[in-house]
Coordinates of C-alpha atoms and ligand atoms in Angstrom, one line a residue:
M1 CA 124.0 118.5 53.6
S2 CA 124.8 121.1 56.4
D3 CA 122.8 124.1 55.2
Q4 CA 119.2 123.2 55.9
T5 CA 117.8 126.6 55.0
F6 CA 118.6 126.1 51.4
Y7 CA 116.4 123.1 51.0
S8 CA 113.6 124.8 53.3
G9 CA 113.9 127.9 51.0
L10 CA 113.4 126.1 47.9
Q11 CA 110.4 124.2 49.5
Q12 CA 108.9 127.5 50.2
K13 CA 109.3 128.6 46.8
L14 CA 107.7 125.6 45.2
D15 CA 104.9 125.7 47.8
T16 CA 104.3 129.2 46.5
L17 CA 104.3 128.2 42.9
R18 CA 101.5 125.5 44.0
S19 CA 99.4 128.1 45.7
D20 CA 99.7 130.5 42.9
G21 CA 98.6 128.1 40.5
L22 CA 101.9 128.3 38.6
F23 CA 103.3 124.9 39.2
K24 CA 103.9 122.9 36.2
P25 CA 103.1 119.0 36.8
E26 CA 104.4 116.5 34.2
R27 CA 101.8 114.7 32.2
V28 CA 102.9 111.1 32.0
L29 CA 102.1 109.3 28.6
A30 CA 102.0 105.5 28.4
S31 CA 102.2 105.4 24.8
R32 CA 104.2 106.7 21.8
Q33 CA 103.5 110.4 20.8
G34 CA 100.5 110.8 18.3
A35 CA 97.2 112.3 17.6
E36 CA 95.8 109.7 20.2
V37 CA 97.9 109.2 23.3
V38 CA 97.4 106.9 26.4
A39 CA 97.6 108.6 29.8
Q40 CA 99.2 106.9 32.7
D41 CA 95.7 105.7 33.9
G42 CA 95.1 103.8 30.8
R43 CA 92.5 106.6 29.4
T44 CA 93.0 107.3 25.6
L45 CA 93.2 111.1 24.9
I46 CA 93.1 113.0 21.7
N47 CA 96.3 115.0 21.7
M48 CA 96.0 118.7 21.0
C49 CA 99.2 120.1 22.6
A50 CA 102.2 118.5 20.8
N51 CA 104.5 120.3 18.4
N52 CA 104.0 117.2 16.2
Y53 CA 102.9 119.4 13.3
L54 CA 103.7 116.6 10.6
G55 CA 102.6 113.7 12.8
L56 CA 106.1 112.3 12.4
S57 CA 107.0 111.8 16.3
G58 CA 105.5 108.3 16.7
D59 CA 105.4 107.4 12.9
V60 CA 106.5 104.1 11.9
E61 CA 108.5 105.2 8.7
T62 CA 110.5 107.7 11.0
Q63 CA 111.0 105.0 13.6
Q64 CA 112.3 102.7 10.8
A65 CA 114.6 105.2 9.6
A66 CA 116.0 105.7 13.0
A67 CA 116.3 101.8 13.4
A68 CA 118.2 101.7 10.2
A69 CA 120.7 104.3 11.2
L70 CA 121.0 102.6 14.7
E71 CA 121.8 99.4 13.0
K72 CA 124.5 101.0 10.7
Y73 CA 126.1 103.5 13.1
G74 CA 125.6 102.2 16.4
Y75 CA 123.9 103.8 19.6
G76 CA 126.2 106.9 20.1
L77 CA 129.7 108.4 19.7
S78 CA 130.9 109.2 23.2
S79 CA 132.5 112.2 21.6
V80 CA 132.1 115.7 20.7
R81 CA 132.0 116.4 16.9
F82 CA 135.6 117.5 16.3
I83 CA 137.3 114.5 18.1
C84 CA 135.7 111.5 16.8
G85 CA 131.8 112.4 16.9
T86 CA 131.2 113.1 13.2
Q87 CA 129.8 110.3 11.0
T88 CA 129.0 110.4 7.4
V89 CA 125.3 110.6 8.4
H90 CA 126.0 114.0 10.3
K91 CA 127.5 115.4 7.2
E92 CA 124.9 114.3 5.0
L93 CA 122.2 115.7 7.2
E94 CA 124.0 119.1 7.5
S95 CA 124.1 119.2 3.6
A96 CA 120.4 118.1 3.3
L97 CA 119.4 120.7 5.7
S98 CA 121.4 123.4 3.8
N99 CA 119.7 122.3 0.5
F100 CA 116.3 122.4 2.1
L101 CA 116.6 125.9 3.6
G102 CA 118.5 127.4 0.7
T103 CA 121.6 128.3 2.7
E104 CA 125.4 127.3 2.1
D105 CA 126.1 125.4 5.4
T106 CA 124.4 124.1 8.6
I107 CA 125.8 123.0 11.9
L108 CA 124.1 120.5 14.1
Y109 CA 123.5 120.8 17.7
A110 CA 121.9 118.5 20.4
A111 CA 119.1 120.9 20.7
A112 CA 117.7 124.3 19.1
F113 CA 118.3 125.5 22.7
D114 CA 122.0 125.1 22.1
A115 CA 122.0 126.2 18.6
N116 CA 120.5 129.6 19.9
G117 CA 122.7 129.6 23.0
G118 CA 125.9 129.3 21.0
V119 CA 125.3 131.3 18.0
F120 CA 125.8 134.9 19.2
E121 CA 128.9 134.9 21.4
P122 CA 131.1 133.6 18.7
L123 CA 129.8 136.1 16.1
F124 CA 129.3 139.4 18.0
D125 CA 131.2 141.4 20.4
D126 CA 130.7 144.8 22.3
N127 CA 131.1 146.7 19.0
D128 CA 128.0 145.1 17.7
A129 CA 124.1 145.3 18.2
I130 CA 121.5 142.6 18.6
I131 CA 118.0 143.8 17.8
S132 CA 115.5 141.1 19.4
D133 CA 111.8 140.8 19.2
A134 CA 110.3 141.1 22.8
L135 CA 108.5 137.7 22.6
N136 CA 111.7 135.6 21.1
H137 CA 112.2 132.3 22.6
A138 CA 114.0 131.8 26.0
S139 CA 116.9 130.2 24.4
I140 CA 117.5 133.3 22.2
I141 CA 117.4 135.5 25.3
D142 CA 119.8 133.3 27.1
G143 CA 122.1 133.3 23.8
V144 CA 122.0 137.0 23.8
R145 CA 122.8 137.1 27.5
L146 CA 126.1 135.2 26.9
C147 CA 127.2 137.8 24.3
K148 CA 128.7 141.0 24.9
A149 CA 126.8 142.8 22.1
A150 CA 124.4 145.7 23.1
R151 CA 120.9 144.6 23.3
Y152 CA 118.0 146.3 21.6
R153 CA 114.3 144.9 22.1
Y154 CA 111.5 145.8 19.9
A155 CA 107.7 145.3 20.7
N156 CA 106.6 142.1 19.3
N157 CA 106.1 142.1 15.6
D158 CA 106.1 145.8 15.7
M159 CA 108.0 147.3 12.5
A160 CA 107.7 150.8 13.5
D161 CA 109.6 149.9 17.0
L162 CA 111.9 147.8 15.1
E163 CA 113.0 150.8 12.8
K164 CA 113.3 152.9 16.0
Q165 CA 115.7 150.3 17.5
L166 CA 117.6 150.4 14.2
I167 CA 118.1 153.9 14.3
A168 CA 119.1 153.9 17.9
A169 CA 121.7 151.2 17.1
T170 CA 122.8 153.1 14.2
E171 CA 123.2 156.4 16.1
A172 CA 125.3 154.4 18.7
G173 CA 127.7 153.8 16.2
K174 CA 127.2 150.1 16.3
R175 CA 129.7 148.1 13.8
H176 CA 127.1 145.1 12.9
K177 CA 123.6 144.9 13.7
I178 CA 121.6 141.8 13.6
I179 CA 117.7 141.7 13.7
V180 CA 116.6 138.4 15.5
T181 CA 113.1 136.9 15.5
D182 CA 111.2 133.8 15.9
G183 CA 109.8 133.0 12.5
V184 CA 106.4 131.9 14.1
F185 CA 105.7 133.0 17.8
S186 CA 104.5 130.1 19.5
M187 CA 102.2 131.5 22.1
D188 CA 100.2 133.3 19.3
G189 CA 100.8 131.5 16.1
T190 CA 101.8 134.9 14.8
I191 CA 104.1 134.8 11.8
A192 CA 106.9 137.2 11.7
Q193 CA 106.9 139.8 8.8
L194 CA 110.0 138.7 7.2
D195 CA 109.4 140.6 4.0
K196 CA 109.2 144.0 6.0
I197 CA 112.1 142.9 8.3
V198 CA 114.5 142.1 5.4
A199 CA 113.4 145.5 3.8
L200 CA 114.5 147.4 6.8
A201 CA 117.5 145.2 7.2
E202 CA 118.6 146.3 3.8
Q203 CA 117.7 149.9 4.7
Y204 CA 119.9 150.0 7.6
G205 CA 122.5 147.4 6.7
A206 CA 121.6 145.0 9.2
L207 CA 121.9 141.2 9.4
T208 CA 118.9 139.1 10.0
M209 CA 118.2 135.8 12.0
I210 CA 115.2 133.7 12.4
D211 CA 114.4 130.8 14.7
E212 CA 112.3 128.4 12.6
S213 CA 111.5 125.9 15.3
H214 CA 107.6 126.4 14.7
A215 CA 107.9 126.7 11.0
S216 CA 110.7 124.3 9.5
G217 CA 109.0 121.7 7.8
F218 CA 105.5 123.0 7.0
M219 CA 105.5 126.7 6.6
G220 CA 105.7 127.9 2.9
A221 CA 104.5 126.3 -0.3
T222 CA 107.2 123.4 0.1
G223 CA 107.7 123.8 3.7
R224 CA 111.0 125.2 3.9
G225 CA 109.8 127.8 6.5
T226 CA 108.9 131.2 7.3
H227 CA 111.1 132.7 4.6
E228 CA 109.7 130.7 2.0
H229 CA 106.1 131.7 3.3
C230 CA 107.2 135.3 3.1
G231 CA 108.9 135.3 0.0
V232 CA 112.6 135.8 1.3
I233 CA 114.4 132.6 0.7
G234 CA 118.2 133.4 0.3
K235 CA 117.7 136.8 2.1
I236 CA 118.2 135.6 5.7
D237 CA 121.4 135.4 7.2
I238 CA 121.2 132.9 10.0
I239 CA 118.5 130.4 10.4
T240 CA 118.1 128.2 13.5
G241 CA 115.7 125.5 14.2
T242 CA 114.9 122.3 15.8
L243 CA 114.6 118.7 14.8
G244 CA 112.5 118.1 17.9
K245 CA 109.1 119.5 16.3
A246 CA 107.8 119.0 13.0
L247 CA 111.0 117.4 11.6
G248 CA 110.7 114.2 13.5
G249 CA 110.3 115.0 17.0
A250 CA 113.0 113.4 18.9
M251 CA 115.7 116.1 19.5
G252 CA 118.5 118.0 17.8
G253 CA 118.9 121.6 16.5
F254 CA 120.9 123.5 13.7
T255 CA 122.2 126.7 12.7
S256 CA 122.3 127.5 9.2
G257 CA 123.7 130.2 6.9
K258 CA 126.8 131.5 5.2
K259 CA 129.9 129.3 5.1
E260 CA 131.9 131.6 7.1
V261 CA 129.3 131.9 9.8
I262 CA 129.0 128.1 10.0
E263 CA 132.8 127.5 9.9
T264 CA 133.1 130.1 12.7
L265 CA 130.6 128.5 14.8
R266 CA 132.4 125.0 14.2
Q267 CA 135.5 126.7 15.8
K268 CA 134.1 128.7 18.6
S269 CA 130.3 127.8 19.5
R270 CA 130.5 126.3 22.9
P271 CA 127.6 124.0 23.0
Y272 CA 129.1 122.4 19.7
L273 CA 132.7 122.3 21.1
F274 CA 131.8 121.1 24.7
S275 CA 128.7 118.9 24.2
N276 CA 128.2 115.3 22.6
T277 CA 127.3 114.9 19.1
L278 CA 123.6 114.2 18.0
A279 CA 122.8 110.5 18.1
P280 CA 123.3 109.0 14.8
M281 CA 119.7 107.4 14.7
I282 CA 118.4 111.0 14.9
A283 CA 120.6 112.1 12.1
G284 CA 119.3 109.3 10.0
A285 CA 115.8 109.7 11.0
S286 CA 115.8 113.4 10.3
L287 CA 117.5 112.8 6.7
A288 CA 114.6 110.3 5.9
V289 CA 112.0 113.0 7.1
L290 CA 113.6 115.7 4.9
E291 CA 113.7 113.4 1.9
R292 CA 110.0 112.5 2.5
I293 CA 108.7 116.0 2.9
S294 CA 110.8 117.2 -0.2
K295 CA 109.2 114.4 -2.2
S296 CA 105.8 115.2 -1.4
T297 CA 103.7 118.1 0.3
E298 CA 101.1 115.6 1.6
L299 CA 101.7 115.9 5.3
R300 CA 101.9 119.6 5.0
D301 CA 98.7 119.9 2.9
R302 CA 96.9 117.8 5.4
L303 CA 98.1 119.9 8.3
H304 CA 96.9 122.9 6.8
E305 CA 93.6 121.6 5.9
N306 CA 93.2 120.3 9.5
T307 CA 94.1 123.8 10.6
A308 CA 91.6 125.5 8.3
Y309 CA 89.0 123.2 9.4
F310 CA 89.6 123.6 12.9
R311 CA 90.0 127.5 13.1
A312 CA 86.7 127.8 11.0
E313 CA 84.7 125.3 13.2
I314 CA 85.8 126.5 16.3
E315 CA 84.8 130.2 15.5
R316 CA 81.6 128.8 14.3
I317 CA 80.8 127.1 17.7
G318 CA 81.2 130.6 19.2
F319 CA 84.7 130.7 20.6
T320 CA 87.3 133.6 20.1
I321 CA 90.5 132.7 18.5
K322 CA 93.5 134.7 17.5
P323 CA 93.0 135.1 13.8
G324 CA 95.7 133.6 11.6
T325 CA 96.6 130.5 9.4
H326 CA 99.4 128.6 11.7
P327 CA 98.5 125.3 13.3
V328 CA 99.0 126.9 16.7
V329 CA 95.5 128.1 17.4
P330 CA 95.2 130.1 20.7
V331 CA 91.5 129.8 21.9
M332 CA 91.1 132.8 24.2
L333 CA 89.3 132.4 27.4
F334 CA 90.9 135.6 28.9
D335 CA 90.4 134.7 32.6
A336 CA 93.2 132.3 34.2
P337 CA 90.9 130.3 36.6
I338 CA 88.5 129.7 33.6
A339 CA 91.4 128.7 31.4
Q340 CA 92.5 126.2 34.1
K341 CA 89.1 124.8 34.7
F342 CA 88.5 124.6 31.0
A343 CA 91.7 122.6 30.1
A344 CA 90.8 120.1 33.2
R345 CA 87.2 119.6 31.7
M346 CA 88.5 118.9 28.3
F347 CA 90.8 116.3 29.9
E348 CA 87.9 114.7 31.5
L349 CA 86.2 114.6 28.2
G350 CA 89.3 113.0 26.6
V351 CA 91.3 115.8 25.0
L352 CA 94.6 116.8 26.1
L353 CA 95.5 120.5 25.6
S354 CA 97.3 123.1 27.6
G355 CA 96.1 126.5 29.4
F356 CA 98.4 129.5 29.6
F357 CA 97.8 132.4 31.7
Y358 CA 100.1 135.2 33.2
P359 CA 102.9 135.5 33.4
V360 CA 103.4 133.0 30.2
V361 CA 100.8 135.4 28.3
P362 CA 99.9 138.9 29.3
M363 CA 97.5 139.7 32.1
G364 CA 93.8 139.1 30.8
Q365 CA 94.9 137.0 27.9
A366 CA 94.4 133.6 29.3
R367 CA 93.8 130.7 26.7
V368 CA 94.2 127.2 25.8
R369 CA 96.5 126.5 23.0
V370 CA 95.5 124.2 20.3
Q371 CA 98.2 122.6 18.1
L372 CA 97.0 120.9 15.0
S373 CA 98.9 118.0 13.4
A374 CA 98.8 116.2 9.9
A375 CA 98.0 113.0 11.9
H376 CA 94.7 114.2 13.3
T377 CA 91.7 112.7 11.4
R378 CA 88.5 114.6 10.7
E379 CA 86.7 112.2 13.2
Q380 CA 89.2 113.2 15.9
L381 CA 88.8 116.9 15.2
D382 CA 85.1 116.6 15.4
F383 CA 85.3 114.7 18.6
V384 CA 87.5 117.7 20.0
L385 CA 85.2 120.4 18.7
K386 CA 82.2 118.6 20.4
A387 CA 84.1 118.5 23.7
F388 CA 84.9 122.2 23.3
E389 CA 81.3 122.8 22.6
Q390 CA 80.2 120.8 25.7
A391 CA 83.0 122.4 28.0
G392 CA 82.2 126.0 26.5
R393 CA 78.7 125.5 27.5
E394 CA 79.2 124.2 30.9
L395 CA 81.6 127.0 31.7
D396 CA 79.2 129.6 30.3
I397 CA 82.0 130.7 27.8
I398 CA 79.8 130.2 24.8
K399 CA 76.0 130.9 24.8
N400 CA 73.4 128.1 25.1
T401 CA 71.8 128.3 21.8
Ligands
PLP501 C1 111.2 124.7 21.0 C2 112.0 125.7 20.6 C3 113.3 125.9 20.9 C4 114.0 124.8 21.5 O1 114.1 123.6 20.7 P1 114.8 122.3 21.4 O2 115.4 121.7 20.0 O3 113.8 121.5 22.0 O4 116.0 122.8 22.3 C5 113.9 126.8 20.5 N1 113.4 128.0 19.9 C6 112.0 128.1 19.9 C7 111.4 129.2 19.0 C8 111.2 126.9 20.1 O5 109.8 127.0 19.9

């Protein structure tokens, strides 16, 4: 406690974040997660900013499955997996995930952040090349940093640039090349062009990896993910994803792929070797979720109906959105102060959503991001659309017709 300049320096940086409008306050909920949430002040809000795509976070069936696993397996293991932290429920979940994703084997992590953080370093070294989309998630960027492989970056979703980087890595004589992309990019709702990526990978002898955090459980006809959506099941080498979004919403992550890959990760992946096992109640609940969405596409169908309805209506009212089909709907406001004012006004009107502006999105691309859920009712969406219309008129974003 003898270096006061350390603390005053931090305070200065925090003050700058505040004055630049970049400070991120925590929103405190007094209720469970869901289509409706209760704020700390007791107000009920319609929630349009959770990754709760299938509505399972606050869902009673999910909760009961967790409770059953809690009852049977206890609260936790106080151990990493390989010492005494593996229970039958963890093996069952790994096998169910492999089945669901169409892969050979799966390894669980405490978070997708850990899955991405621990996937590159055990598999690649300085003889190899990682070719990564410029908009990939922070955890992929960190994972790549922890690995000695050469880094190549291609412009977001730009297949011509990807090919350029593949050529560059080939000419540099790299032994293994791996193309890495988010299956879905969470700021734009853009879906990676996996059919083209797989074709390029075949042409240049490269491996492929996708992060399915915004896709597992609801993309593709049976919800298996972006690889199903793009018709390339069985053609992706490595799939990472989270249990903390659509697939239940508590926490947990996974890496899935060929046996040799997963076995190597079990031996060498540091977040797996040196961090506690996933809580058994989460493993049990995730198993129940996989079973539920494998039996019926009802939740997925409702999510996509809600998405199609909201996308059509918000454009009809006069807002500009990024076109697409994903439940992430960026409503473009372009100007950062307007996006902030808009999100604040929507909060007053009873709608919880997030504004994003530079540097999270490019300059001049400020927006509020809406995320649909299977849990939203038509009435709730109509309420939200009305609030959009009112706030849009007040702030002169849409014309007063
Ligand atoms: C949310 C997210 C993660 C992190 O998931 P956690 O399980 O919460 O650590 C990783 N990758 C992508 C693309 C994400 O959207």
